[in-house]
Coordinates of C-alpha atoms in Angstrom, one line a residue:
Chain P
M1 CA 182.0 165.3 31.7
R2 CA 183.6 162.2 30.4
L3 CA 184.3 162.3 26.7
K4 CA 184.5 159.5 24.3
G5 CA 186.5 159.5 21.2
S6 CA 189.8 161.1 20.6
T7 CA 192.0 162.1 23.6
F8 CA 194.3 164.8 24.7
A9 CA 196.7 161.9 25.3
A10 CA 200.0 163.7 25.4
V11 CA 199.6 162.0 28.7
N12 CA 200.1 158.6 27.2
C13 CA 203.2 159.7 25.5
L14 CA 204.4 161.1 28.7
L15 CA 203.9 157.8 30.5
L16 CA 206.1 156.1 27.9
I17 CA 208.6 158.8 28.0
G18 CA 208.7 158.7 31.7
S19 CA 209.2 154.9 31.8
L20 CA 211.8 154.8 29.2
N21 CA 213.9 157.9 29.8
A22 CA 212.6 159.8 32.7
R23 CA 214.1 163.2 33.2
A24 CA 212.6 166.1 35.1
D25 CA 211.1 169.0 33.0
E26 CA 211.9 167.4 29.7
V27 CA 210.5 169.3 26.8
R28 CA 209.6 167.0 23.9
R29 CA 209.6 168.0 20.3
T30 CA 206.3 168.1 18.7
D31 CA 205.0 168.8 15.2
Q32 CA 201.8 168.6 13.1
T33 CA 200.3 170.6 15.9
K34 CA 196.8 172.0 15.8
V35 CA 195.1 173.3 18.9
T36 CA 191.5 174.5 18.4
F37 CA 188.6 175.8 20.4
N38 CA 185.0 175.7 19.1
A39 CA 182.4 178.1 20.3
V40 CA 178.9 178.9 19.2
G41 CA 176.6 181.9 19.3
P42 CA 173.1 182.7 18.3
G43 CA 171.8 182.6 14.7
G44 CA 174.1 179.7 13.7
L45 CA 177.3 181.6 14.6
R46 CA 180.3 179.3 14.9
I47 CA 183.7 180.4 15.9
Q48 CA 186.8 178.3 15.7
G49 CA 190.1 179.5 17.1
V50 CA 193.3 177.8 16.0
T51 CA 196.9 177.9 16.9
A52 CA 199.9 175.7 16.0
D53 CA 201.8 176.6 19.2
L54 CA 202.1 173.9 21.8
E55 CA 204.8 172.8 24.2
F56 CA 204.9 169.3 25.8
R57 CA 206.8 168.9 29.1
D58 CA 207.5 165.9 31.1
S59 CA 208.2 166.8 34.7
G60 CA 208.6 163.4 36.3
N61 CA 205.2 162.5 37.7
F62 CA 203.2 164.9 35.6
I63 CA 202.8 165.9 32.0
T64 CA 202.3 169.6 31.2
I65 CA 201.0 170.9 28.0
V66 CA 201.4 174.6 27.5
V67 CA 199.6 176.4 24.7
P68 CA 200.8 180.0 24.2
L69 CA 197.8 182.1 23.2
K70 CA 199.4 185.0 21.4
N71 CA 198.9 183.4 17.9
L72 CA 195.4 182.1 18.5
S73 CA 193.3 183.2 15.6
T74 CA 189.6 182.9 14.6
G75 CA 190.0 184.3 11.1
I76 CA 188.7 187.8 11.8
D77 CA 191.3 190.3 13.0
L78 CA 189.0 192.4 15.1
R79 CA 187.5 189.4 16.8
D80 CA 191.1 188.1 17.5
R81 CA 192.0 191.4 19.1
H82 CA 188.9 191.4 21.3
M83 CA 189.5 187.8 22.2
K84 CA 193.1 188.3 23.3
E85 CA 193.0 191.8 24.7
K86 CA 189.6 192.0 26.3
Y87 CA 188.6 188.4 27.2
L88 CA 191.6 186.2 27.6
E89 CA 193.9 189.1 28.6
V90 CA 196.8 187.4 27.0
D91 CA 199.2 190.1 28.2
K92 CA 198.5 189.0 31.8
H93 CA 197.9 185.3 31.1
P94 CA 199.9 184.4 28.0
N95 CA 199.4 180.6 28.2
A96 CA 196.8 177.9 28.7
T97 CA 198.2 175.0 30.7
L98 CA 197.0 171.5 31.1
V99 CA 198.6 169.2 33.8
I100 CA 197.9 165.5 33.9
E101 CA 199.2 163.0 36.4
K102 CA 201.1 160.2 34.6
A103 CA 199.8 157.5 36.9
T104 CA 196.3 158.0 35.5
L105 CA 197.4 157.1 32.0
K106 CA 197.9 154.1 29.9
F107 CA 200.3 153.9 26.9
P108 CA 199.8 152.0 23.7
K109 CA 202.3 149.4 22.7
P110 CA 204.2 150.0 19.4
G111 CA 201.6 149.7 16.5
E112 CA 198.7 150.0 18.9
R113 CA 196.1 152.7 19.1
L114 CA 194.5 153.4 22.5
K115 CA 191.5 155.4 23.5
Q116 CA 190.9 156.5 27.0
S117 CA 189.7 159.2 29.3
C118 CA 191.5 160.9 32.1
S119 CA 191.4 163.9 34.3
G120 CA 193.6 166.9 34.3
T121 CA 193.9 170.5 35.6
L122 CA 193.4 173.2 33.1
E123 CA 194.6 176.7 33.9
V124 CA 193.3 179.5 31.7
H125 CA 193.1 183.2 32.6
G126 CA 194.8 182.5 35.8
V127 CA 192.1 180.1 37.1
K128 CA 192.6 176.3 37.5
K129 CA 189.8 173.8 36.9
S130 CA 189.6 170.1 36.7
V131 CA 188.6 168.8 33.2
S132 CA 187.8 165.4 31.9
I133 CA 189.8 164.6 28.8
G134 CA 189.1 162.1 26.0
S135 CA 192.1 161.0 24.0
E136 CA 193.3 158.7 21.3
V137 CA 197.0 157.9 21.0
D138 CA 198.5 156.0 18.1
N139 CA 202.0 154.6 18.7
T140 CA 203.4 154.5 15.2
D141 CA 206.9 154.1 13.8
R142 CA 206.6 157.8 12.7
G143 CA 206.1 158.9 16.3
I144 CA 203.3 159.2 18.8
L145 CA 200.2 160.7 17.3
V146 CA 198.0 162.3 19.9
A147 CA 194.5 163.7 19.6
G148 CA 192.3 164.8 22.5
N149 CA 189.6 167.1 23.6
F150 CA 187.7 168.4 26.6
H151 CA 184.9 170.8 27.4
M152 CA 185.4 174.1 29.3
N153 CA 183.3 176.9 30.5
L154 CA 184.5 180.5 30.2
K155 CA 182.8 181.6 33.3
E156 CA 184.6 179.0 35.4
H157 CA 187.8 180.6 34.5
Q158 CA 186.5 184.1 35.2
I159 CA 186.5 185.0 31.6
E160 CA 183.9 187.6 30.6
V161 CA 181.4 186.0 28.2
P162 CA 182.2 187.6 24.7
T163 CA 179.5 189.7 23.3
Y164 CA 179.6 192.1 20.3
L165 CA 176.8 194.2 18.9
G166 CA 174.1 192.1 20.5
V167 CA 175.6 188.7 19.6
T168 CA 176.8 186.8 22.6
V169 CA 178.9 183.7 22.5
K170 CA 177.9 180.7 24.7
P171 CA 180.4 180.2 27.5
D172 CA 180.6 176.4 26.9
M173 CA 183.2 175.4 24.3
T174 CA 185.1 172.4 23.2
V175 CA 188.9 172.5 23.1
G176 CA 190.9 170.0 21.0
A177 CA 194.4 169.3 20.0
T178 CA 196.3 167.0 17.7
F179 CA 200.1 166.7 17.5
R180 CA 202.9 164.3 16.9
L181 CA 205.6 163.5 19.4
E182 CA 208.8 162.7 17.6
P183 CA 210.2 159.3 18.3
Chain X
M1 CA 156.3 173.2 -25.8
A2 CA 153.8 174.8 -23.5
H3 CA 156.1 174.5 -20.6
A4 CA 159.0 175.9 -22.6
R5 CA 156.9 179.0 -23.3
V6 CA 156.0 179.2 -19.6
L7 CA 159.7 179.0 -18.7
R8 CA 160.6 181.7 -21.1
R9 CA 157.8 183.9 -19.7
F10 CA 159.0 183.2 -16.2
F11 CA 162.5 184.2 -17.1
W12 CA 161.8 187.4 -19.0
G13 CA 159.2 188.3 -16.5
A14 CA 161.6 187.9 -13.7
V15 CA 164.4 189.9 -15.5
L16 CA 162.3 192.7 -16.7
L17 CA 159.5 193.0 -14.3
G18 CA 160.5 191.3 -11.1
A19 CA 162.2 193.9 -9.1
F20 CA 165.3 192.8 -7.3
S21 CA 165.3 192.4 -3.5
A22 CA 167.9 192.9 -0.9
Q23 CA 171.2 191.2 -0.3
A24 CA 171.3 187.5 0.6
Y25 CA 174.7 185.8 0.6
P26 CA 174.7 182.0 1.3
W27 CA 178.4 182.1 0.6
M28 CA 178.9 183.7 4.0
I29 CA 179.4 180.2 5.1
R30 CA 183.0 180.8 4.2
H31 CA 183.2 182.9 7.4
D32 CA 181.6 180.1 9.5
Y33 CA 178.1 181.7 9.3
I34 CA 176.0 178.6 8.9
G35 CA 172.8 180.4 9.8
C36 CA 171.7 183.9 8.9
A37 CA 170.0 185.2 12.0
A38 CA 173.1 186.9 13.5
C39 CA 173.3 189.3 10.6
H40 CA 169.7 189.5 9.4
A41 CA 166.3 190.3 10.9
D42 CA 164.9 187.5 8.8
P43 CA 166.3 184.3 10.5
S44 CA 166.5 182.6 7.1
G45 CA 168.5 185.4 5.6
S46 CA 168.2 188.4 3.3
G47 CA 167.1 192.0 3.8
L48 CA 167.3 194.1 6.9
L49 CA 170.6 193.9 8.7
T50 CA 171.2 193.8 12.4
A51 CA 173.9 196.0 13.9
Y52 CA 176.1 192.9 13.9
G53 CA 175.4 192.3 10.3
R54 CA 176.3 195.9 9.4
A55 CA 179.6 195.5 11.1
Q56 CA 180.3 192.3 9.2
S57 CA 179.5 194.0 5.9
E58 CA 182.5 196.3 6.6
L59 CA 184.8 193.8 8.2
L60 CA 184.3 190.9 5.9
L61 CA 182.6 191.9 2.6
Q62 CA 183.9 195.3 1.6
T63 CA 187.3 195.7 -0.1
N64 CA 189.9 197.2 2.2
Y65 CA 192.1 199.7 0.4
G66 CA 194.6 199.9 3.2
N67 CA 192.9 203.0 4.7
R68 CA 191.9 201.3 7.9
P69 CA 194.1 202.4 10.8
R70 CA 194.9 198.8 11.5
P71 CA 193.7 195.4 10.2
D72 CA 191.9 194.7 13.5
A73 CA 190.3 198.1 13.9
E74 CA 186.6 198.4 14.9
A75 CA 183.9 198.7 12.3
T76 CA 183.5 202.4 11.6
A77 CA 180.4 204.6 11.8
A78 CA 180.2 204.3 8.0
S79 CA 178.8 200.8 8.6
H80 CA 175.8 202.3 10.4
F81 CA 172.4 203.2 8.9
L82 CA 172.8 206.0 6.4
W83 CA 176.6 205.8 6.8
G84 CA 176.3 207.0 10.4
L85 CA 174.9 210.4 9.4
L86 CA 172.1 210.1 12.0
D87 CA 174.4 208.7 14.8
G88 CA 174.3 212.1 16.5
L89 CA 170.6 211.5 17.3
G90 CA 171.6 208.5 19.4
R91 CA 171.9 204.7 19.0
W92 CA 168.8 202.6 18.9
D93 CA 170.0 199.3 17.5
D94 CA 168.7 197.4 20.4
W95 CA 165.0 198.2 19.6
L96 CA 165.0 199.8 16.1
L97 CA 166.6 198.5 12.9
L98 CA 166.4 200.6 9.8
G99 CA 167.6 199.9 6.3
G100 CA 166.9 200.4 2.7
G101 CA 168.1 199.4 -0.7
L102 CA 168.5 200.9 -4.1
R103 CA 169.5 198.9 -7.1
G104 CA 169.6 200.2 -10.7
A105 CA 170.6 198.2 -13.7
V106 CA 171.3 198.4 -17.4
L107 CA 170.3 195.3 -19.2
G108 CA 171.5 194.4 -22.6
S109 CA 169.8 191.4 -24.3
G110 CA 170.0 189.7 -27.6
T111 CA 169.2 186.4 -29.2
S112 CA 171.0 184.1 -31.5
S113 CA 168.5 184.8 -34.3
A114 CA 168.8 188.6 -34.2
P115 CA 172.0 190.6 -34.4
R116 CA 170.6 193.5 -32.5
I117 CA 171.3 194.1 -28.8
D118 CA 168.5 195.8 -26.9
T119 CA 169.4 197.9 -23.9
R120 CA 167.2 199.3 -21.2
Y121 CA 167.4 200.7 -17.7
I122 CA 165.6 198.9 -14.9
Q123 CA 165.1 200.3 -11.5
M124 CA 165.3 197.0 -9.8
Q125 CA 164.9 198.0 -6.2
A126 CA 163.9 201.1 -4.2
D127 CA 162.9 199.9 -0.7
L128 CA 163.0 201.0 2.9
Y129 CA 163.0 198.5 5.7
G130 CA 162.4 198.7 9.4
Q131 CA 161.9 196.6 12.5
V132 CA 160.8 197.6 15.9
S133 CA 161.4 195.3 18.9
F134 CA 159.8 195.3 22.3
Q135 CA 160.9 192.6 24.8
K136 CA 160.2 189.3 22.9
F137 CA 158.0 190.9 20.1
R138 CA 159.0 192.4 16.8
A139 CA 157.2 194.2 14.0
N140 CA 159.0 194.3 10.6
A141 CA 158.0 195.9 7.3
S142 CA 159.4 197.1 4.0
L143 CA 158.0 199.8 1.8
G144 CA 159.2 200.4 -1.7
Y145 CA 158.4 201.7 -5.2
A146 CA 158.4 199.7 -8.3
A147 CA 158.2 201.6 -11.6
Q148 CA 157.3 198.3 -13.3
G149 CA 156.7 194.8 -12.2
A150 CA 156.6 193.4 -8.7
Q151 CA 152.8 193.2 -8.9
L152 CA 152.9 190.3 -6.6
A153 CA 154.1 192.6 -3.8
A154 CA 152.1 195.7 -4.8
I155 CA 150.0 197.5 -2.3
T156 CA 148.6 199.9 -4.8
N157 CA 146.8 198.5 -7.8
R158 CA 148.1 200.1 -10.9
P159 CA 149.6 198.4 -14.0
D160 CA 152.9 200.0 -13.1
K161 CA 154.4 202.6 -10.8
N162 CA 153.2 200.9 -7.6
L163 CA 154.0 201.1 -4.0
I164 CA 155.2 197.7 -2.9
S165 CA 155.8 195.9 0.4
R166 CA 157.7 192.7 0.0
E167 CA 157.7 191.8 3.7
H168 CA 155.6 192.8 6.6
W169 CA 155.2 190.6 9.7
V170 CA 155.0 190.5 13.4
G171 CA 157.2 188.1 15.3
F172 CA 157.7 186.5 18.7
D173 CA 161.1 185.4 19.9
A174 CA 160.0 182.2 21.8
S175 CA 163.7 181.7 22.6
D176 CA 167.1 182.7 21.4
A177 CA 166.8 180.0 18.7
L178 CA 163.1 180.1 17.8
L179 CA 161.2 182.9 16.1
I180 CA 157.5 182.6 15.2
R181 CA 156.2 185.1 12.6
A182 CA 152.9 185.9 11.0
G183 CA 152.5 188.1 7.9
R184 CA 154.0 188.4 4.5
I185 CA 157.2 186.4 4.6
N186 CA 159.9 185.1 2.3
L187 CA 159.2 181.4 1.5
P188 CA 161.7 179.1 3.2
F189 CA 163.0 177.0 0.4
G190 CA 166.5 176.1 -0.9
L191 CA 169.3 178.5 -1.2
R192 CA 168.4 182.1 -0.3
N193 CA 170.3 183.7 -3.1
V194 CA 170.0 187.0 -4.9
E195 CA 169.7 185.4 -8.3
H196 CA 166.0 185.6 -8.5
T197 CA 165.9 184.7 -12.2
A198 CA 167.8 181.4 -11.6
A199 CA 165.7 178.4 -12.7
V200 CA 165.6 176.9 -9.2
R201 CA 163.9 180.1 -8.0
T202 CA 161.6 180.7 -10.9
A203 CA 160.5 177.1 -11.2
T204 CA 159.7 176.8 -7.5
R205 CA 158.5 180.4 -7.2
T206 CA 160.6 181.0 -4.1
D207 CA 162.5 184.1 -5.0
I208 CA 163.0 186.9 -2.5
S209 CA 162.1 189.5 -5.1
S210 CA 158.3 189.3 -5.0
G211 CA 157.7 185.7 -4.3
Q212 CA 156.7 186.2 -0.6
E213 CA 153.4 184.8 0.7
Y214 CA 151.3 185.5 3.7
G215 CA 151.3 182.9 6.4
I216 CA 152.7 181.8 9.7
A217 CA 156.3 180.6 10.0
A218 CA 158.4 179.1 12.7
A219 CA 162.2 179.4 12.3
Y220 CA 164.7 177.5 14.4
T221 CA 168.4 178.2 14.4
G222 CA 170.5 175.8 16.4
E223 CA 174.2 175.0 16.6
S224 CA 174.2 172.5 13.8
F225 CA 170.7 172.5 12.5
R226 CA 168.5 175.3 11.2
G227 CA 165.1 175.1 9.7
E228 CA 161.9 177.0 8.9
L229 CA 158.4 175.8 8.3
M230 CA 155.7 178.1 6.9
G231 CA 152.0 177.6 6.6
I232 CA 150.9 179.6 3.5
V233 CA 147.5 181.3 3.5
G234 CA 147.9 183.1 0.2
N235 CA 149.2 186.3 -1.4
F236 CA 146.7 189.0 -0.6
A237 CA 148.2 191.2 -3.2
L238 CA 146.2 189.1 -5.6
Q239 CA 142.7 190.5 -5.6
D240 CA 140.9 187.3 -6.7
D241 CA 141.0 184.7 -4.0
R242 CA 140.9 181.9 -6.5
F243 CA 144.5 182.6 -7.5
R244 CA 145.9 182.6 -4.0
E245 CA 147.9 179.5 -3.2
R246 CA 147.6 177.8 0.2
G247 CA 149.8 175.1 1.6
Y248 CA 153.2 175.0 3.2
S249 CA 156.9 175.6 2.5
G250 CA 159.8 174.5 4.6
L251 CA 163.5 173.8 4.8
I252 CA 165.9 172.1 7.1
E253 CA 169.7 172.4 6.9
Y254 CA 172.4 170.5 8.8
S255 CA 176.1 171.4 9.2
P256 CA 178.1 168.2 9.7
L257 CA 181.5 169.9 9.3
P258 CA 182.9 173.4 9.6
R259 CA 181.9 175.6 6.6
T260 CA 179.7 172.9 5.2
A261 CA 175.9 172.5 5.2
I262 CA 173.4 170.3 3.4
G263 CA 169.6 170.8 3.4
M264 CA 166.3 169.8 2.0
S265 CA 163.2 171.7 1.1
S266 CA 159.6 171.0 0.4
L267 CA 156.7 173.0 -0.8
V268 CA 153.1 172.0 -1.6
T269 CA 150.4 174.6 -2.4
H270 CA 147.0 174.5 -4.0
A271 CA 145.2 177.2 -5.9
Q272 CA 141.8 177.1 -7.5
I273 CA 143.3 178.8 -10.5
D274 CA 147.1 178.8 -10.8
R275 CA 148.2 182.3 -11.9
I276 CA 150.6 180.8 -14.4
Y277 CA 148.9 177.6 -15.7
R278 CA 145.4 179.0 -15.4
V279 CA 143.9 175.7 -14.1
E280 CA 143.3 174.3 -10.7
T281 CA 146.7 173.2 -9.5
T282 CA 148.3 171.5 -6.6
R283 CA 151.9 172.5 -7.0
Q284 CA 154.8 170.7 -5.5
A285 CA 158.5 171.3 -5.2
H286 CA 161.0 169.2 -3.3
G287 CA 164.7 169.4 -3.3
L288 CA 168.1 169.3 -1.9
F289 CA 170.7 172.0 -1.5
G290 CA 174.2 172.3 -0.2
R291 CA 177.0 174.8 0.5
T292 CA 180.6 174.2 1.3
A293 CA 183.8 176.2 1.6
P294 CA 186.7 173.8 1.5
I295 CA 189.0 176.9 1.6
R296 CA 187.7 180.3 2.6
P297 CA 188.0 182.0 -0.8
F298 CA 186.1 179.2 -2.6
V299 CA 182.5 178.4 -1.9
L300 CA 180.4 175.8 -3.8
L301 CA 176.7 176.1 -3.8
A302 CA 174.2 173.7 -5.4
E303 CA 170.5 173.1 -5.4
A304 CA 168.4 170.5 -7.2
D305 CA 164.6 170.5 -7.1
V306 CA 161.8 168.4 -8.6
V307 CA 158.8 170.4 -9.5
S308 CA 155.3 169.4 -10.5
S309 CA 153.2 171.1 -13.1
P310 CA 149.8 170.3 -14.6
K311 CA 149.6 168.5 -17.9
R312 CA 147.6 170.0 -20.7
T313 CA 145.5 166.8 -20.8
G314 CA 144.9 166.7 -17.1
G315 CA 146.9 165.2 -14.2
T316 CA 150.4 166.1 -13.1
Q317 CA 153.8 165.8 -14.5
W318 CA 157.2 166.2 -12.9
G319 CA 160.2 168.2 -14.0
Y320 CA 163.3 169.5 -12.4
A321 CA 165.6 172.5 -12.0
G322 CA 169.2 172.6 -10.8
L323 CA 171.8 175.2 -10.1
F324 CA 175.5 174.7 -9.5
Q325 CA 177.4 177.8 -8.5
A326 CA 180.9 178.8 -7.3
D327 CA 181.7 181.9 -5.4
I328 CA 185.4 182.7 -5.6
E329 CA 186.6 185.7 -3.6
V330 CA 189.8 186.5 -5.4
L331 CA 190.4 189.6 -3.3
R332 CA 188.6 190.9 -0.3
G333 CA 185.3 192.1 -1.7
L334 CA 185.8 190.9 -5.3
H335 CA 183.9 187.8 -6.2
L336 CA 183.8 185.8 -9.4
V337 CA 180.7 183.7 -9.6
P338 CA 180.4 181.1 -12.4
A339 CA 177.2 179.1 -12.5
A340 CA 175.4 176.6 -14.6
E341 CA 171.7 175.7 -14.4
V342 CA 169.4 173.2 -16.0
V343 CA 165.6 173.1 -16.1
N344 CA 163.0 170.8 -17.6
L345 CA 159.4 171.3 -16.6
G346 CA 158.1 169.4 -19.5
P347 CA 157.4 165.8 -20.4
N348 CA 160.6 164.8 -22.0
S349 CA 164.1 165.9 -23.0
S350 CA 162.7 168.1 -25.8
T351 CA 161.7 170.6 -23.1
L352 CA 165.2 170.7 -21.5
G353 CA 166.7 174.1 -21.0
W354 CA 170.0 175.2 -19.6
G355 CA 172.0 178.3 -18.9
L356 CA 175.4 179.6 -18.1
W357 CA 176.2 182.5 -15.8
G358 CA 179.3 184.5 -15.4
T359 CA 179.2 187.1 -12.7
V360 CA 181.6 189.6 -11.2
N361 CA 180.4 191.2 -7.9
W362 CA 182.5 193.8 -6.3
F363 CA 181.8 195.3 -2.8
F364 CA 183.8 198.4 -3.5
A365 CA 182.6 200.8 -0.9
P366 CA 180.7 201.1 2.3
H367 CA 177.1 200.0 1.6
A368 CA 177.7 199.5 -2.1
D369 CA 178.4 196.9 -4.6
I370 CA 178.5 196.7 -8.3
R371 CA 177.7 193.5 -10.3
L372 CA 178.2 192.4 -13.8
D373 CA 176.3 189.4 -15.1
F374 CA 176.6 187.6 -18.4
Q375 CA 174.1 184.9 -19.2
R376 CA 173.5 182.5 -22.0
N377 CA 170.2 180.7 -21.8
D378 CA 169.1 178.0 -24.1
Y379 CA 165.5 177.2 -23.5
P380 CA 163.5 175.1 -26.0
G381 CA 161.1 176.6 -28.4
G382 CA 163.2 179.7 -29.1
P383 CA 166.6 181.1 -30.0
V384 CA 169.4 181.2 -27.5
L385 CA 169.2 184.2 -25.2
Y386 CA 172.2 186.4 -24.3
L387 CA 172.0 188.8 -21.4
G388 CA 174.4 191.3 -20.0
L389 CA 173.5 193.1 -16.9
I390 CA 175.4 195.7 -14.9
N391 CA 173.8 196.8 -11.7
L392 CA 174.8 199.1 -8.9
H393 CA 173.4 198.3 -5.4
V394 CA 173.5 200.7 -2.5
F395 CA 172.0 199.8 0.9
L396 CA 171.2 202.3 3.5

């Protein structure tokens, strides 16, 4: 599904990084990071999980974004424990990883903001799936501001659909991230 | 001043005679619960809890004294019906929900013109609830006792000491999101809050104490929208059909942002003889309401309604009622709830009334909360009213 709007365009940053100072497996410093997932359930139930952990890697032709899941939180301790132990099995699959080919990306000029869509490979729970990512990248003098999102389905990653006392979360959810790449 | 007298009668009637109904907490929006159906059998909130709702009452509402084995421990058996005492008989949450509520209060009241403070005990609630489900069908009912008041929900016909049934309905789950019901049902309108004496509830007659009506209702709860529309056929607890109101009541609410929702309500009913105004009346109430939790401990709730009433000389006039309330959870389970309200059902500013509330509500134990309310009400045509209320609520 192609998304309009903001983008998971670490990719864009990577393209610039690659063109200006290409080094294999370069880890770029990020801050102002917020990674979220938004899920819904019956009866108006909404769940938002948030983590501030994100690693941005440039490995030549690809950009890899790694999100450690150990600190992912939904605001309710018991729900977090179920999420990490029972469903995501974080002890076996500690990270979610998104890989994007640089060649599919465009990068904004200094002072420019660019919206675009691209494809990437998402690995969660040990299963890889292609995802369509919408992104917005703002090339500012304070750094590269990146925002992006995509849809995923838990079942496609062999994640058991969460249910608790008769309330079942829908397997489709939206994942988003915002961060700043330091100049 | 006729409307001012009506308002004072509304208020005192609600306080002294209108028994209090079950828990309804629109401030649960702070935990991302936009809708109510995950926790309550009534999709618009209040009353009988689901198994999920019972667990949330322990995990989210109740003060934690550090006696839980770990912060992320499972909800205990104490969250179950009757504190889990019947768990040995088996679990039946998937087809049978049981509950009940007891609320007793000591009310102290005084006026600016009289130095004396009158106190009295009020048994506000003594109800049992239940719901049976079979495939897509449900049957839900409550049965209670009211030592005084709640005549609008009475199933016996005595001046006091009545058996009451606030709700009884059958329902069909057309889908996960759509429930269709028929029976005696809470009117869908505005904030479903426990403050049944608030002007927005008394002026619109949409409280969950004894303001239910018979009818058919369809309730939808989606990801960002929820709504309910009810066709009202009358309150059959009223023996004389001329007093029964017929019409509709409905609400729709939209959540544009996390922990924020805005809604609108509408009600139109007609009675050959209005039970308050004693004339043929087509009564209308329309309004807006909203809830937001900019940070989890702090929730703002507001409702503003326009309300019609008959003129003494014939015709209709319009008034209004408003409520602005904050719920501040200073510690888990301990809520400070300041509120202000305004009401004017009369022809001009001389009939304007207003009130201030200060509430402390503490969910101190499994299935129990204690609440202190202080109110100052300044309604035209009489002295300023001061109320202090302490009530203990226990749900089964």
